Coordinates of C-alpha atoms (C1' of nucleotides) in Angstrom, one line a residue:
Chain A
M1 CA -15.2 -96.0 -14.6
T2 CA -14.0 -96.1 -11.0
E3 CA -17.1 -97.3 -9.1
I4 CA -18.0 -95.0 -6.2
D5 CA -19.5 -98.1 -4.6
G6 CA -22.4 -99.6 -6.3
G7 CA -22.8 -103.1 -7.7
P8 CA -23.0 -106.4 -5.9
A9 CA -19.6 -107.4 -4.7
T10 CA -17.4 -105.3 -7.1
A11 CA -13.9 -104.1 -6.4
P12 CA -13.5 -103.8 -2.6
R13 CA -12.8 -100.1 -2.5
K14 CA -9.2 -99.1 -2.4
R15 CA -7.3 -97.7 0.6
A16 CA -7.7 -94.0 1.3
D17 CA -4.1 -93.2 0.7
A18 CA -4.2 -95.0 -2.6
R19 CA -7.2 -93.0 -3.8
R20 CA -5.5 -89.8 -2.7
N21 CA -2.4 -90.7 -4.6
E22 CA -4.3 -91.6 -7.7
Q23 CA -5.8 -88.2 -7.7
T24 CA -2.5 -86.5 -7.0
L25 CA -1.0 -88.4 -9.9
L26 CA -3.6 -87.4 -12.3
E27 CA -3.0 -83.8 -11.5
A28 CA 0.8 -84.2 -11.7
A29 CA 0.5 -86.0 -15.0
A30 CA -1.8 -83.4 -16.5
A31 CA 0.8 -80.7 -15.5
A32 CA 3.7 -82.7 -16.8
F33 CA 1.8 -83.4 -20.1
V34 CA 1.3 -79.7 -20.6
A35 CA 4.9 -79.0 -19.9
S36 CA 6.6 -81.8 -21.8
G37 CA 3.9 -83.6 -23.8
I38 CA 2.5 -87.0 -23.1
D39 CA 6.0 -88.5 -23.2
A40 CA 7.0 -86.7 -20.1
P41 CA 9.5 -89.0 -18.1
V42 CA 7.9 -91.1 -15.5
R43 CA 10.3 -89.8 -12.9
D44 CA 9.2 -86.3 -13.6
I45 CA 5.6 -87.1 -13.0
A46 CA 6.5 -89.0 -9.9
T47 CA 8.5 -86.1 -8.5
R48 CA 5.7 -83.6 -9.3
A49 CA 3.3 -85.8 -7.4
G50 CA 5.8 -86.4 -4.6
V51 CA 5.5 -90.2 -4.9
G52 CA 7.9 -93.0 -6.0
V53 CA 7.9 -94.3 -9.6
A54 CA 6.4 -97.6 -8.6
T55 CA 3.3 -95.9 -7.4
I56 CA 2.6 -94.7 -10.9
Y57 CA 3.0 -98.2 -12.3
R58 CA 0.7 -99.5 -9.6
H59 CA -2.1 -97.2 -10.5
F60 CA -1.5 -96.9 -14.2
P61 CA 0.3 -100.0 -15.5
T62 CA 1.0 -98.4 -18.9
R63 CA 1.4 -94.9 -20.0
A64 CA -1.7 -95.2 -22.1
D65 CA -3.8 -95.9 -19.0
L66 CA -2.5 -92.6 -17.5
V67 CA -3.2 -90.7 -20.7
V68 CA -6.7 -92.1 -20.9
A69 CA -7.4 -91.2 -17.3
V70 CA -6.1 -87.7 -17.8
Y71 CA -8.1 -86.9 -20.9
R72 CA -11.2 -88.9 -20.3
H73 CA -13.3 -85.9 -19.6
Q74 CA -12.4 -84.2 -22.8
V75 CA -12.9 -87.3 -24.9
E76 CA -16.3 -87.6 -23.4
A77 CA -17.2 -84.0 -24.2
C78 CA -16.1 -84.5 -27.8
A79 CA -18.2 -87.7 -28.1
E80 CA -21.2 -86.0 -26.7
A81 CA -20.8 -83.0 -29.0
G82 CA -21.5 -85.2 -32.1
P83 CA -25.2 -85.8 -31.8
A84 CA -25.6 -82.2 -30.6
L85 CA -23.9 -80.8 -33.7
L86 CA -26.0 -83.0 -36.0
A87 CA -29.1 -81.7 -34.4
E88 CA -28.2 -78.1 -34.7
H89 CA -27.0 -78.1 -38.3
D90 CA -29.2 -78.6 -41.2
S91 CA -26.3 -80.0 -43.2
P92 CA -24.7 -83.0 -41.8
Y93 CA -21.5 -82.0 -43.7
A94 CA -21.4 -78.8 -41.7
A95 CA -21.8 -80.8 -38.5
L96 CA -19.0 -83.0 -39.7
T97 CA -16.6 -80.2 -40.2
R98 CA -17.5 -78.7 -36.9
W99 CA -17.1 -82.0 -35.1
I100 CA -13.7 -82.7 -36.8
D101 CA -12.7 -79.2 -35.7
L102 CA -13.3 -80.2 -32.1
F103 CA -11.4 -83.4 -32.6
V104 CA -8.5 -81.5 -34.1
D105 CA -8.5 -78.9 -31.3
F106 CA -8.3 -81.7 -28.8
L107 CA -5.4 -83.4 -30.6
V108 CA -3.2 -80.4 -31.3
T109 CA -3.4 -79.0 -27.8
K110 CA -2.2 -82.3 -26.3
H111 CA 1.4 -82.6 -27.4
G112 CA 2.2 -86.1 -28.5
L113 CA -1.4 -87.3 -28.2
A114 CA -2.0 -87.5 -31.9
E115 CA 1.2 -89.4 -32.3
A116 CA 0.3 -91.9 -29.6
L117 CA -3.2 -92.3 -31.1
R118 CA -1.7 -93.0 -34.5
S119 CA 0.8 -95.5 -33.1
N120 CA -0.1 -99.1 -33.0
A121 CA 2.5 -100.0 -30.4
A122 CA 1.2 -102.5 -28.0
E123 CA 1.6 -100.1 -25.1
F124 CA -1.1 -97.9 -26.5
A125 CA -3.7 -100.6 -26.9
T126 CA -5.7 -99.3 -24.0
L127 CA -5.6 -95.8 -25.5
H128 CA -6.9 -97.1 -28.8
A129 CA -9.5 -99.1 -27.2
Y130 CA -10.9 -96.2 -25.3
F131 CA -10.4 -93.3 -27.7
L132 CA -11.5 -95.1 -30.8
D133 CA -14.3 -97.1 -29.3
R134 CA -15.7 -93.9 -27.9
L135 CA -15.3 -91.6 -30.8
V136 CA -15.5 -93.7 -33.9
P137 CA -19.2 -94.5 -33.6
V138 CA -19.9 -90.8 -33.2
C139 CA -18.0 -90.0 -36.3
A140 CA -19.7 -92.9 -38.1
E141 CA -23.1 -91.5 -37.3
I142 CA -22.3 -88.1 -38.7
L143 CA -20.7 -89.6 -41.8
A144 CA -23.7 -91.8 -42.4
A145 CA -26.0 -88.8 -42.1
A146 CA -24.0 -86.8 -44.6
G147 CA -23.8 -89.9 -46.9
R148 CA -27.6 -90.3 -46.8
D149 CA -28.0 -86.6 -47.8
G150 CA -25.7 -87.2 -50.7
E151 CA -23.2 -84.6 -49.5
I152 CA -20.2 -86.9 -49.4
R153 CA -18.9 -90.1 -50.8
T154 CA -19.9 -93.2 -48.8
D155 CA -16.8 -95.3 -49.4
I156 CA -14.8 -94.0 -46.5
R157 CA -15.2 -95.5 -43.0
A158 CA -15.1 -93.4 -39.8
L159 CA -12.0 -95.1 -38.4
E160 CA -10.2 -94.5 -41.6
L161 CA -11.1 -90.8 -41.6
M162 CA -10.2 -90.3 -38.0
R163 CA -6.9 -92.1 -38.5
G164 CA -6.2 -89.7 -41.3
V165 CA -7.1 -86.7 -39.3
G166 CA -5.1 -87.9 -36.5
S167 CA -2.1 -88.4 -38.7
L168 CA -2.4 -84.9 -40.1
C169 CA -2.4 -83.6 -36.5
V170 CA 0.7 -85.3 -35.6
G171 CA 3.4 -82.7 -35.5
A172 CA 0.9 -79.8 -35.5
N173 CA 2.9 -77.9 -33.0
Q174 CA 6.3 -78.7 -34.4
S175 CA 6.6 -76.1 -37.1
P176 CA 5.1 -72.7 -37.3
D177 CA 4.3 -73.2 -41.0
Y178 CA 2.5 -76.5 -40.6
D179 CA -1.2 -75.9 -40.2
A180 CA -3.0 -79.2 -39.5
R181 CA -6.4 -77.5 -39.8
R182 CA -5.8 -76.4 -43.4
L183 CA -4.8 -80.0 -44.4
V184 CA -7.7 -81.5 -42.5
A185 CA -10.0 -79.1 -44.4
L186 CA -8.5 -80.3 -47.6
L187 CA -9.1 -83.9 -46.6
L188 CA -12.7 -83.1 -45.8
A189 CA -13.1 -81.3 -49.1
G190 CA -11.9 -84.5 -50.7
L191 CA -15.0 -86.2 -49.3
R192 CA -17.5 -83.9 -51.0
L193 CA -19.4 -85.1 -54.0
N194 CA -20.2 -81.6 -55.1
P195 CA -17.6 -79.2 -53.7
S196 CA -18.9 -76.2 -55.5
D197 CA -21.5 -76.1 -52.8
T198 CA -19.0 -74.9 -50.2
A199 CA -16.6 -72.1 -50.1
P200 CA -13.4 -73.3 -51.8
T201 CA -11.1 -71.3 -49.6
L202 CA -9.0 -73.0 -47.0
A203 CA -9.8 -71.3 -43.7
Chain B
M1 CA 28.6 -84.9 -51.8
T2 CA 32.0 -86.5 -51.0
E3 CA 34.3 -84.9 -53.5
I4 CA 36.2 -87.5 -55.5
D5 CA 39.0 -84.9 -55.8
G6 CA 38.2 -81.8 -57.7
G7 CA 38.2 -78.2 -56.6
P8 CA 41.2 -76.0 -55.6
A9 CA 42.3 -76.9 -52.1
T10 CA 39.1 -78.5 -50.8
A11 CA 38.9 -81.3 -48.2
P12 CA 42.2 -83.1 -48.1
R13 CA 40.8 -86.5 -49.1
K14 CA 40.2 -88.9 -46.3
R15 CA 42.3 -91.9 -45.4
A16 CA 41.6 -95.1 -47.4
D17 CA 40.4 -97.1 -44.4
A18 CA 38.0 -94.2 -43.5
R19 CA 36.5 -94.2 -47.0
R20 CA 36.2 -98.0 -46.8
N21 CA 34.5 -97.8 -43.5
E22 CA 32.1 -95.2 -44.6
Q23 CA 31.0 -97.4 -47.5
T24 CA 30.7 -100.5 -45.2
L25 CA 28.6 -98.4 -42.8
L26 CA 26.2 -97.3 -45.5
E27 CA 25.6 -100.9 -46.5
A28 CA 25.2 -102.0 -42.9
A29 CA 22.8 -99.1 -42.1
A30 CA 20.7 -99.9 -45.2
A31 CA 20.4 -103.5 -44.0
A32 CA 19.6 -102.5 -40.5
F33 CA 17.0 -100.0 -41.7
V34 CA 15.3 -102.6 -43.7
A35 CA 15.3 -105.0 -40.7
S36 CA 14.4 -102.6 -37.9
G37 CA 13.4 -99.3 -39.5
I38 CA 15.5 -96.1 -39.4
D39 CA 15.5 -96.2 -35.6
A40 CA 17.7 -99.3 -35.6
P41 CA 20.0 -99.1 -32.6
V42 CA 23.4 -97.6 -33.3
R43 CA 25.1 -100.7 -31.7
D44 CA 23.3 -102.9 -34.2
I45 CA 24.5 -101.0 -37.2
A46 CA 28.0 -100.9 -35.8
T47 CA 28.0 -104.7 -35.2
R48 CA 26.7 -105.3 -38.7
A49 CA 29.5 -103.2 -40.1
G50 CA 32.1 -104.7 -37.8
V51 CA 33.1 -101.4 -36.5
G52 CA 32.9 -99.6 -33.1
V53 CA 30.1 -97.2 -32.4
A54 CA 32.3 -94.2 -32.4
T55 CA 33.1 -94.8 -36.0
I56 CA 29.5 -94.2 -36.9
Y57 CA 29.4 -90.9 -35.0
R58 CA 32.6 -89.9 -36.7
H59 CA 31.3 -90.4 -40.2
F60 CA 27.7 -89.5 -39.5
P61 CA 27.3 -87.2 -36.5
T62 CA 23.6 -87.5 -36.4
R63 CA 21.2 -90.3 -37.4
A64 CA 19.8 -87.9 -39.9
D65 CA 23.1 -87.7 -41.7
L66 CA 23.1 -91.5 -42.0
V67 CA 19.6 -91.6 -43.2
V68 CA 20.2 -89.0 -45.8
A69 CA 23.3 -90.8 -47.1
V70 CA 21.5 -94.1 -47.3
Y71 CA 18.5 -92.8 -49.2
R72 CA 20.1 -90.1 -51.3
H73 CA 19.9 -92.2 -54.5
Q74 CA 16.2 -92.8 -54.1
V75 CA 15.4 -89.2 -53.3
E76 CA 17.3 -88.2 -56.3
A77 CA 15.3 -90.6 -58.5
C78 CA 12.0 -89.2 -57.1
A79 CA 13.1 -85.7 -57.8
E80 CA 14.1 -86.5 -61.4
A81 CA 10.8 -88.2 -62.0
G82 CA 8.9 -85.0 -61.6
P83 CA 9.7 -83.2 -64.8
A84 CA 9.5 -86.5 -66.7
L85 CA 6.0 -87.2 -65.4
L86 CA 4.9 -83.7 -66.3
A87 CA 6.2 -84.2 -69.8
E88 CA 4.5 -87.5 -70.4
H89 CA 1.1 -86.6 -69.1
D90 CA -1.3 -84.2 -70.8
S91 CA -2.9 -83.4 -67.5
P92 CA -0.6 -82.0 -64.8
Y93 CA -3.0 -83.3 -62.2
A94 CA -2.4 -86.8 -63.5
A95 CA 1.3 -86.2 -63.3
L96 CA 0.8 -84.9 -59.7
T97 CA -1.0 -88.0 -58.6
R98 CA 1.6 -90.2 -60.2
W99 CA 4.4 -88.3 -58.6
I100 CA 2.8 -88.3 -55.2
D101 CA 2.4 -92.1 -55.7
L102 CA 6.2 -92.3 -56.1
F103 CA 6.7 -90.2 -53.0
V104 CA 4.3 -92.3 -51.0
D105 CA 5.9 -95.5 -52.1
F106 CA 9.2 -94.2 -51.0
L107 CA 8.0 -93.2 -47.6
V108 CA 5.9 -96.3 -46.8
T109 CA 8.7 -98.7 -47.7
K110 CA 11.1 -97.1 -45.4
H111 CA 9.9 -97.8 -41.9
G112 CA 10.1 -94.8 -39.8
L113 CA 11.2 -92.4 -42.5
A114 CA 7.9 -90.6 -42.8
E115 CA 7.9 -90.1 -39.1
A116 CA 11.4 -88.7 -39.1
L117 CA 10.5 -86.4 -42.0
R118 CA 7.5 -85.1 -40.2
S119 CA 9.4 -84.5 -37.0
N120 CA 11.0 -81.2 -36.4
A121 CA 13.4 -82.5 -33.8
A122 CA 16.7 -80.7 -34.1
E123 CA 18.3 -84.0 -34.8
F124 CA 16.5 -84.3 -38.1
A125 CA 17.4 -80.8 -39.4
T126 CA 19.8 -82.3 -41.9
L127 CA 17.2 -84.7 -43.1
H128 CA 14.7 -81.9 -43.6
A129 CA 17.2 -79.6 -45.3
Y130 CA 18.0 -82.3 -47.9
F131 CA 14.8 -84.1 -48.5
L132 CA 12.6 -81.0 -48.6
D133 CA 15.1 -78.8 -50.4
R134 CA 15.4 -81.4 -53.1
L135 CA 11.7 -82.5 -53.5
V136 CA 9.7 -79.4 -52.6
P137 CA 10.7 -77.5 -55.8
V138 CA 9.8 -80.5 -57.9
C139 CA 6.4 -80.7 -56.3
A140 CA 5.9 -77.0 -56.6
E141 CA 6.5 -77.1 -60.3
I142 CA 3.9 -79.8 -60.8
L143 CA 1.4 -77.9 -58.6
A144 CA 2.0 -74.7 -60.5
A145 CA 1.4 -76.4 -63.8
A146 CA -1.9 -77.9 -62.6
G147 CA -2.9 -74.6 -61.1
R148 CA -2.2 -72.8 -64.5
D149 CA -4.5 -75.4 -66.2
G150 CA -7.2 -74.7 -63.7
E151 CA -7.3 -78.3 -62.5
I152 CA -6.6 -77.6 -58.8
R153 CA -6.9 -74.8 -56.3
T154 CA -3.9 -72.6 -56.1
D155 CA -3.9 -71.7 -52.4
I156 CA -1.8 -74.7 -51.3
R157 CA 1.9 -74.7 -51.2
A158 CA 4.1 -77.6 -52.1
L159 CA 5.7 -77.8 -48.7
E160 CA 2.4 -77.9 -47.1
L161 CA 1.1 -80.6 -49.4
M162 CA 4.2 -82.7 -48.9
R163 CA 4.0 -82.4 -45.2
G164 CA 0.4 -83.5 -45.3
V165 CA 1.2 -86.5 -47.4
G166 CA 4.2 -87.3 -45.2
S167 CA 1.9 -87.2 -42.2
L168 CA -0.6 -89.5 -43.7
C169 CA 2.2 -92.0 -44.5
V170 CA 3.4 -92.1 -40.9
G171 CA 2.2 -95.3 -39.5
A172 CA 1.4 -96.8 -42.9
N173 CA 2.8 -100.1 -41.9
Q174 CA 1.5 -100.2 -38.4
S175 CA -2.0 -101.4 -39.0
P176 CA -3.4 -103.6 -41.7
D177 CA -6.5 -101.5 -41.9
Y178 CA -4.7 -98.2 -42.4
D179 CA -4.2 -97.5 -46.1
A180 CA -2.2 -94.3 -46.5
R181 CA -2.7 -94.3 -50.2
R182 CA -6.5 -94.1 -49.9
L183 CA -6.2 -91.1 -47.6
V184 CA -3.6 -89.4 -49.8
A185 CA -6.0 -89.9 -52.7
L186 CA -8.6 -88.2 -50.6
L187 CA -6.3 -85.3 -49.9
L188 CA -5.5 -84.9 -53.6
A189 CA -9.2 -85.0 -54.4
G190 CA -9.6 -82.1 -52.0
L191 CA -7.3 -80.1 -54.3
R192 CA -9.5 -80.5 -57.3
L193 CA -11.6 -77.6 -58.5
N194 CA -13.9 -79.9 -60.5
P195 CA -13.7 -83.4 -59.1
S196 CA -16.4 -84.8 -61.4
D197 CA -13.7 -84.9 -64.0
T198 CA -12.1 -87.8 -62.2
A199 CA -13.2 -91.1 -61.1
P200 CA -14.7 -90.7 -57.6
T201 CA -13.6 -94.1 -56.4
L202 CA -10.8 -94.4 -54.0
A203 CA -8.4 -96.8 -55.6
Chain C
dA1 C1' -3.6 -102.1 20.6
dA2 C1' -2.4 -105.4 17.4
dC3 C1' -2.3 -107.6 13.1
dG4 C1' -2.7 -108.6 8.2
dA5 C1' -3.2 -106.9 3.8
dT6 C1' -2.4 -103.0 1.0
dA7 C1' 0.4 -99.6 -0.8
dC8 C1' 4.7 -97.1 -0.8
dG9 C1' 9.6 -95.5 -2.0
dG10 C1' 13.6 -95.9 -4.0
dA11 C1' 17.3 -98.8 -5.3
dA12 C1' 18.5 -101.9 -9.0
dC13 C1' 18.3 -103.5 -13.6
dA14 C1' 17.8 -103.0 -18.8
dA15 C1' 18.2 -100.6 -23.2
dG16 C1' 19.6 -97.2 -26.0
dG17 C1' 22.3 -92.8 -27.3
dT18 C1' 26.7 -90.3 -26.8
dT19 C1' 31.4 -89.3 -25.4
dC20 C1' 36.2 -90.2 -24.1
dC21 C1' 40.7 -92.0 -24.4
dG22 C1' 44.4 -95.1 -25.2
dC23 C1' 45.8 -97.8 -29.2
dT24 C1' 46.4 -98.8 -34.3
dT25 C1' 47.6 -97.9 -38.8
dA26 C1' 47.7 -95.3 -43.3
dG27 C1' 50.4 -92.1 -45.7
dC28 C1' 54.5 -89.8 -46.2
dA29 C1' 59.4 -88.7 -46.1
dA30 C1' 64.0 -89.7 -45.3
Chain D
dT1 C1' 62.8 -100.0 -45.8
dT2 C1' 62.1 -97.8 -41.8
dG3 C1' 60.1 -94.2 -38.8
dC4 C1' 57.2 -90.7 -37.6
dT5 C1' 52.8 -88.3 -37.1
dA6 C1' 48.2 -87.5 -37.2
dA7 C1' 43.9 -89.5 -38.7
dG8 C1' 41.1 -93.0 -37.5
dC9 C1' 39.5 -96.8 -34.6
dG10 C1' 37.3 -99.7 -30.7
dG11 C1' 34.9 -100.3 -26.9
dA12 C1' 34.4 -99.1 -22.2
dA13 C1' 32.1 -95.7 -19.6
dC14 C1' 28.4 -92.5 -18.8
dC15 C1' 23.7 -90.5 -19.2
dT16 C1' 18.8 -90.8 -19.6
dT17 C1' 14.5 -93.2 -19.4
dG18 C1' 11.5 -97.2 -18.7
dT19 C1' 10.5 -101.1 -15.6
dT20 C1' 10.8 -104.3 -11.7
dC21 C1' 11.7 -105.9 -7.0
dC22 C1' 11.7 -105.9 -2.2
dG23 C1' 12.0 -104.2 2.5
dT24 C1' 9.2 -100.9 5.0
dA25 C1' 5.3 -98.0 6.3
dT26 C1' 0.5 -97.3 6.6
dC27 C1' -4.5 -98.2 6.6
dG28 C1' -8.5 -100.4 8.3
dT29 C1' -10.3 -103.8 11.0
dT30 C1' -10.8 -106.7 15.1

DNA sequence: AACGATACGGAACAAGGTTCCGCTTAGCAA
DNA sequence: TTGCTAAGCGGAACCTTGTTCCGTATCGTT
């Protein structure tokens, strides 16, 4: 996203210290997110990075911008895994379960991310725009393939499914006896047209 | 919960103004919850009730205590509906879907309640203790009946299912294109051992 | 070396939760 | 009826966290 240089008369390339700070902030934020979830206090992140709070707002106007920047690589990896999984599995449904696995892994290891993704608060508009725009089409492609093969019902949209999965992942780390994966598996089982094809056990 | 009088040497019966205030607070809180969700600012509730903030804390030490008190009646009604539904439906699975419907209705009409129920934050311990202690056994009974009849898989516990449903209901009112009920239906479909028995359409 | 634009830090402000403390008043007894 | 005491009350004060503002420092260029 940040242009290295490139196009004709794009952004005039930021000052060196600004670029340095942005990088430092990303690392500090990543650390803070691991320690306290994505709701880590702005001051904490600023302190970790050794900058003032205003610097954070200057680089990342909303928390969502920061979150997006921190997790962009992982979202990208998840998105790219979709076509790959489709290619390497004969059954699109198998690819779907594997891909959803990746998505769940991503969500549950980032404390608070599922919650933010679920929320519709204006602050997270950026986060929605990026995460969903990037991942929904991937999910839709897998769903469509499975639908064509008659493996699953076709009356569910990708966004809807991902919202559901995201909701189930909220709070995954809050209780030892809440296993988001089992419930997601149940949800996916609900998609099947002929469930006797698959093992009926829940993980 | 508040003893009218009763037992031998129990709580020494609060002062009249205290009892009056408690009632006023419950009404004010109910109104505030409808207007702003269960996260309504303490000051708002206090203003509505015409009391100071400390009075709220005195009667309801945590927000969860207040929430529980406000919704106790409705939780009770939901709990009592369980056995009734089982009795009036031949298929326990049908009773299950109806009962879950009631539960979902309850959650989605109380902004923020599902979220609180899902959360494991220490503050909501009281809320968990009451809501879940009261409703989980009811759900368990219906699940067991459906399991005995071979309608659903038996490897899912009531608490687990209710957590899942609760999670799906979080954010039900946040997006016009998020329909918690459809997803809950999908989750319940995932429970079925022989889904071809039921209509495969999602509401 | 100097200058203008960019970026910075931290104080200041806002909003919400929680606690503290001096005052009020219900309930009881003389 | 009048006093007394403890339960109860109100709201100011305090803490935490997000957000903005502004005087100052620094970069990059001339």
